[in-house]
CSV table of C-alpha atoms in Angstrom, one decimal:
chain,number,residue,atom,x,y,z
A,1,UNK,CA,-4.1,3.9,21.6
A,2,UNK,CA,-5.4,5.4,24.9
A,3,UNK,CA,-6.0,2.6,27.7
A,4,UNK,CA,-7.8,3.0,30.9
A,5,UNK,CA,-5.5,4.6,33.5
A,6,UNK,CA,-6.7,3.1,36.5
A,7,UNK,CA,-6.8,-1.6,37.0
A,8,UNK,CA,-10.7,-0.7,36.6
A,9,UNK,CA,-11.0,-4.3,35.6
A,10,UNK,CA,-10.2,-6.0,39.3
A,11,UNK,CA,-12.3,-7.9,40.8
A,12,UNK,CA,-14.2,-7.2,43.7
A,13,UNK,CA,-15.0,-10.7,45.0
A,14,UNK,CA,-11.2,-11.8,45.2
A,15,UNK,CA,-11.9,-12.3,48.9
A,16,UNK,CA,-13.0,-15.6,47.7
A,17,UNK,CA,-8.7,-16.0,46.9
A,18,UNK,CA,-7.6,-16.0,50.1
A,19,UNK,CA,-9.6,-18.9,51.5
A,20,UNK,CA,-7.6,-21.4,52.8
A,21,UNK,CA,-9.3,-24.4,53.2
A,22,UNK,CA,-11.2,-26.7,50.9
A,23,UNK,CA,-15.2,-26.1,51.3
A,24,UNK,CA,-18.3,-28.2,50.1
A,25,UNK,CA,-20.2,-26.3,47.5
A,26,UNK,CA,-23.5,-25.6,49.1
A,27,UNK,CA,-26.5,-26.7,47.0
A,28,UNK,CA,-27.6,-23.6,45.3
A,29,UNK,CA,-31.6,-23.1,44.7
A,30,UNK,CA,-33.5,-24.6,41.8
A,31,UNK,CA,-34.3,-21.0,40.9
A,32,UNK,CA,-31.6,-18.2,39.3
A,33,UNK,CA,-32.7,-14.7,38.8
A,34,UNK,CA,-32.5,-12.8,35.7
A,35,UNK,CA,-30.3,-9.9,36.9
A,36,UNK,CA,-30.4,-6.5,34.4
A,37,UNK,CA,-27.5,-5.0,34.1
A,38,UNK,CA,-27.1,-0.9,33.8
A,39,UNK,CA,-30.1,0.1,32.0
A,40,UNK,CA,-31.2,-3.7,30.8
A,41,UNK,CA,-27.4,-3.4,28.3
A,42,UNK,CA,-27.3,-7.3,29.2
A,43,UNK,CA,-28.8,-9.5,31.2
A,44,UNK,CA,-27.3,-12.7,32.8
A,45,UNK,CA,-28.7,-15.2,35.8
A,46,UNK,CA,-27.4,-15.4,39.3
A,47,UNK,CA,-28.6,-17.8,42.2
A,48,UNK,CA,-29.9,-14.5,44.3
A,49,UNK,CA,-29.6,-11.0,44.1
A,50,UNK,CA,-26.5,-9.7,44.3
A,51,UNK,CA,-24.7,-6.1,45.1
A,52,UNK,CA,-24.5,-3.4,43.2
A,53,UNK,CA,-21.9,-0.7,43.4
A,54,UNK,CA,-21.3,1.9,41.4
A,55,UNK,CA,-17.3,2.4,40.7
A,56,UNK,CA,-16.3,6.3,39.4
A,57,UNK,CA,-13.4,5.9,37.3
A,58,UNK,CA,-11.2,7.9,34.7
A,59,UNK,CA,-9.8,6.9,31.2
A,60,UNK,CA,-6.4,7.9,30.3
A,61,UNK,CA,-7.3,11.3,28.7
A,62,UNK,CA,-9.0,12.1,31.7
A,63,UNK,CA,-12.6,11.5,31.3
A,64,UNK,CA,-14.7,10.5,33.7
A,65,UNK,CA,-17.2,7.2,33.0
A,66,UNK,CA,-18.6,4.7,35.3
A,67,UNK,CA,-18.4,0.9,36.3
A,68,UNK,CA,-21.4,-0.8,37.4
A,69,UNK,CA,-19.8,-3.9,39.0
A,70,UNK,CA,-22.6,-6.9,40.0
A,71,UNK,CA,-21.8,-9.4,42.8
A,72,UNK,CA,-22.9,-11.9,44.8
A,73,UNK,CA,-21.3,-14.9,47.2
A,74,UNK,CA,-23.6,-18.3,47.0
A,75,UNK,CA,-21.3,-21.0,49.2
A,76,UNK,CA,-17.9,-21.2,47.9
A,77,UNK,CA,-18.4,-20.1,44.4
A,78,UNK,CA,-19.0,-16.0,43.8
A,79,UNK,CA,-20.4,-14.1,40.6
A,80,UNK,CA,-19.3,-10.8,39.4
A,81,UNK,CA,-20.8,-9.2,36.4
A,82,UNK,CA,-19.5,-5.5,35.6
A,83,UNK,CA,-20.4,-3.3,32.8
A,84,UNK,CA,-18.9,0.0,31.6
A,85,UNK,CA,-19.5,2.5,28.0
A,86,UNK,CA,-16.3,3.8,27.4
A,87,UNK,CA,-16.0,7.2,27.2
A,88,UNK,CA,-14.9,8.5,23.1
A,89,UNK,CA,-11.5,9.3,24.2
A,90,UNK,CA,-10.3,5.4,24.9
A,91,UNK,CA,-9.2,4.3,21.3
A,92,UNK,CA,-12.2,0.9,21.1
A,93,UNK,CA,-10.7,0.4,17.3
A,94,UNK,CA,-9.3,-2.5,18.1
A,95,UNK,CA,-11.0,-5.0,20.7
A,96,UNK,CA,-8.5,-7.3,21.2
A,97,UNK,CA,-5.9,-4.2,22.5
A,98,UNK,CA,-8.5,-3.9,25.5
A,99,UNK,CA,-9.6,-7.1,26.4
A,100,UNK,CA,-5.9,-7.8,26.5
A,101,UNK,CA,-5.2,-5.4,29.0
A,102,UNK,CA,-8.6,-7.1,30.7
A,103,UNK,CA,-6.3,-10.3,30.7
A,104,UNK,CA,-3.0,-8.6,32.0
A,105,UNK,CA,-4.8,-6.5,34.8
A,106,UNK,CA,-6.6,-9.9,36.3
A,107,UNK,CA,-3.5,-12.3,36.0
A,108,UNK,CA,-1.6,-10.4,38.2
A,109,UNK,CA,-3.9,-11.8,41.0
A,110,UNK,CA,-3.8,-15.7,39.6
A,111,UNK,CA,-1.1,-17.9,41.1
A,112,UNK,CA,2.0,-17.5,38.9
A,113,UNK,CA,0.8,-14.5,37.1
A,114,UNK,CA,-0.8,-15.6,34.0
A,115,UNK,CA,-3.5,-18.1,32.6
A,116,UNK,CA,-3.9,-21.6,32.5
A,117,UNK,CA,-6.3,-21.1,29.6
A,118,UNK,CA,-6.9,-18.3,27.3
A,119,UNK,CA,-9.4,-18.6,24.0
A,120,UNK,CA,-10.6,-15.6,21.8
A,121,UNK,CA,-13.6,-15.7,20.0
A,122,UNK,CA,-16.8,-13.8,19.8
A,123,UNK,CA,-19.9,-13.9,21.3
A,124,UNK,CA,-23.0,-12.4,20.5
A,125,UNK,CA,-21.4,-10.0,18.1
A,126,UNK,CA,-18.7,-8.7,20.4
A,127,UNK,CA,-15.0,-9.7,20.5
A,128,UNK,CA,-14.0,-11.6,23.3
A,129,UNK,CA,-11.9,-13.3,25.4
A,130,UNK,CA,-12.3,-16.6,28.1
A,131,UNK,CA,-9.9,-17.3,30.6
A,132,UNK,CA,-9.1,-19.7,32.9
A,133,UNK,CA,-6.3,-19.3,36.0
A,134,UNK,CA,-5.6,-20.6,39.4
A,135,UNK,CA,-5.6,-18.9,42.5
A,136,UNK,CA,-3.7,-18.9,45.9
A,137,UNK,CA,-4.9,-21.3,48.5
A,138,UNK,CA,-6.3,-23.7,45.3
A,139,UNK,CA,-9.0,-21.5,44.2
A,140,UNK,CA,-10.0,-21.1,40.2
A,141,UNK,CA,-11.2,-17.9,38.2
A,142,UNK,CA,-13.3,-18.2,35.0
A,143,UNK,CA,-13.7,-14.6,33.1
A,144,UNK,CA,-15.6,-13.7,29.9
A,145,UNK,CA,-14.8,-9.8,28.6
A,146,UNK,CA,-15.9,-8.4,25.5
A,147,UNK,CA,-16.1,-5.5,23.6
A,148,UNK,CA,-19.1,-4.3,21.6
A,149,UNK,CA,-18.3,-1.0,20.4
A,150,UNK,CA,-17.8,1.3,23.7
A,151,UNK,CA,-19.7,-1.4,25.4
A,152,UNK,CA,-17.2,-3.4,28.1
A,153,UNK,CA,-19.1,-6.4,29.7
A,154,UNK,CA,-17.0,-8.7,31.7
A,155,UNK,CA,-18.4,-11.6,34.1
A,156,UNK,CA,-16.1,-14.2,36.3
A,157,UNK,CA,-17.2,-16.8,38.4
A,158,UNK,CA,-14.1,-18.0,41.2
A,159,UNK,CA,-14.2,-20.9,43.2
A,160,UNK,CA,-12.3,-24.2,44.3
A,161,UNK,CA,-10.6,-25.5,41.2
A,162,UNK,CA,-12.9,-27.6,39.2
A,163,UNK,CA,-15.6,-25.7,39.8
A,164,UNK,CA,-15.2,-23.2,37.0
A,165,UNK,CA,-16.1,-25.6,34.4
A,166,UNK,CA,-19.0,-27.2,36.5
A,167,UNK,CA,-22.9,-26.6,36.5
A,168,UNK,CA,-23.0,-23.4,38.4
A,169,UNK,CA,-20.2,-22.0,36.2
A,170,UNK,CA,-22.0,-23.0,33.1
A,171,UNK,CA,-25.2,-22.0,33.7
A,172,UNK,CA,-24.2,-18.1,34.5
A,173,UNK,CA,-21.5,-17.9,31.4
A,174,UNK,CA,-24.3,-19.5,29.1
A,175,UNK,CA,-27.3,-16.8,30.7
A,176,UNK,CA,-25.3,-13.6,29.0
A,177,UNK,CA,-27.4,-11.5,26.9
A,178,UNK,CA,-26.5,-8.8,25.1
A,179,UNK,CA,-29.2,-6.5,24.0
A,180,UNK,CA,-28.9,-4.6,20.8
């Protein structure tokens, strides 16, 4: 089993952790855009356009790939979606090895280390895994990562705890689309 040798999987929008005060959601516009991600792979909706960066990155035997990470900050609530094709030297045999790595590497940021909620399942054809976990200062993190062959797609929504089970949250989870 080779895993990736760097925490590829962190988040870039954990600035949205380390708020300390309690904010009013701002009212996010009527109209979400259909964002494609690296070469159309999936789609998903955001309320604007967000940033995308290119992360270079290794797997354990050395090879280089690439992580085409997705976000964008609407009020107090921020969308990441990231995407990656694993290069043939990480062992994809069995899903569930790497999306549980997904899991450990991210709950090292959530307040006591480890999730509130964790369900496997799959989606679209892919295994997967949702999470829920708190964050310092009484923030919340929602992820979805799955597998579909080489294919890793992950996408978290953080904000003030409650808000990863409300509208916004719902509507971005619920816009995935994988493509074939």
């Amino acid at each position: 089993m080779t895993l990736l040798r760097r925490g590829l999987l962190a988040l870039p929008a954990l600035g949205l952790a380390s708020r300390t005060e309690a904010q009013t959601p701002l009212r996010l516009p009527e109209q979400w855009y259909g964002v494609e991600v690296e070469d159309n792979v999936f789609t998903v909706q955001m309320p604007g356009v967000p940033d995308h960066r290119i992360v270079n990155d290794t797997s354990a035997g050395g090879t280089p790939f690439k992580l085409h990470s997705y976000s964008l900050d609407a009020g107090s609530f921020s969308y990441v979606a990231q995407s990656a094709l694993y290069p043939g030297d990480v062992d994809a045999g069995n899903p569930r090895v790497i999306l549980q790595a997904a899991l450990d590497s991210r709950a090292r940021s959530l307040a006591g280390g480890k999730w509130s909620k964790v369900e496997w399942r799959q989606v679209q054809g892919a295994a997967a895994v949702e999470s829920i976990g708190a964050l310092p200062a009484g923030n919340a993190l929602r992820q979805l990562v799955l597998l579909k062959g080489r294919r890793f797609v992950s996408l978290a929504f953080l904000g003030p705890a409650g808000s990863v089970t409300g509208p916004e949250a719902q509507r971005f989870f619920a816009s995935l689309k994988l493509q074939s």
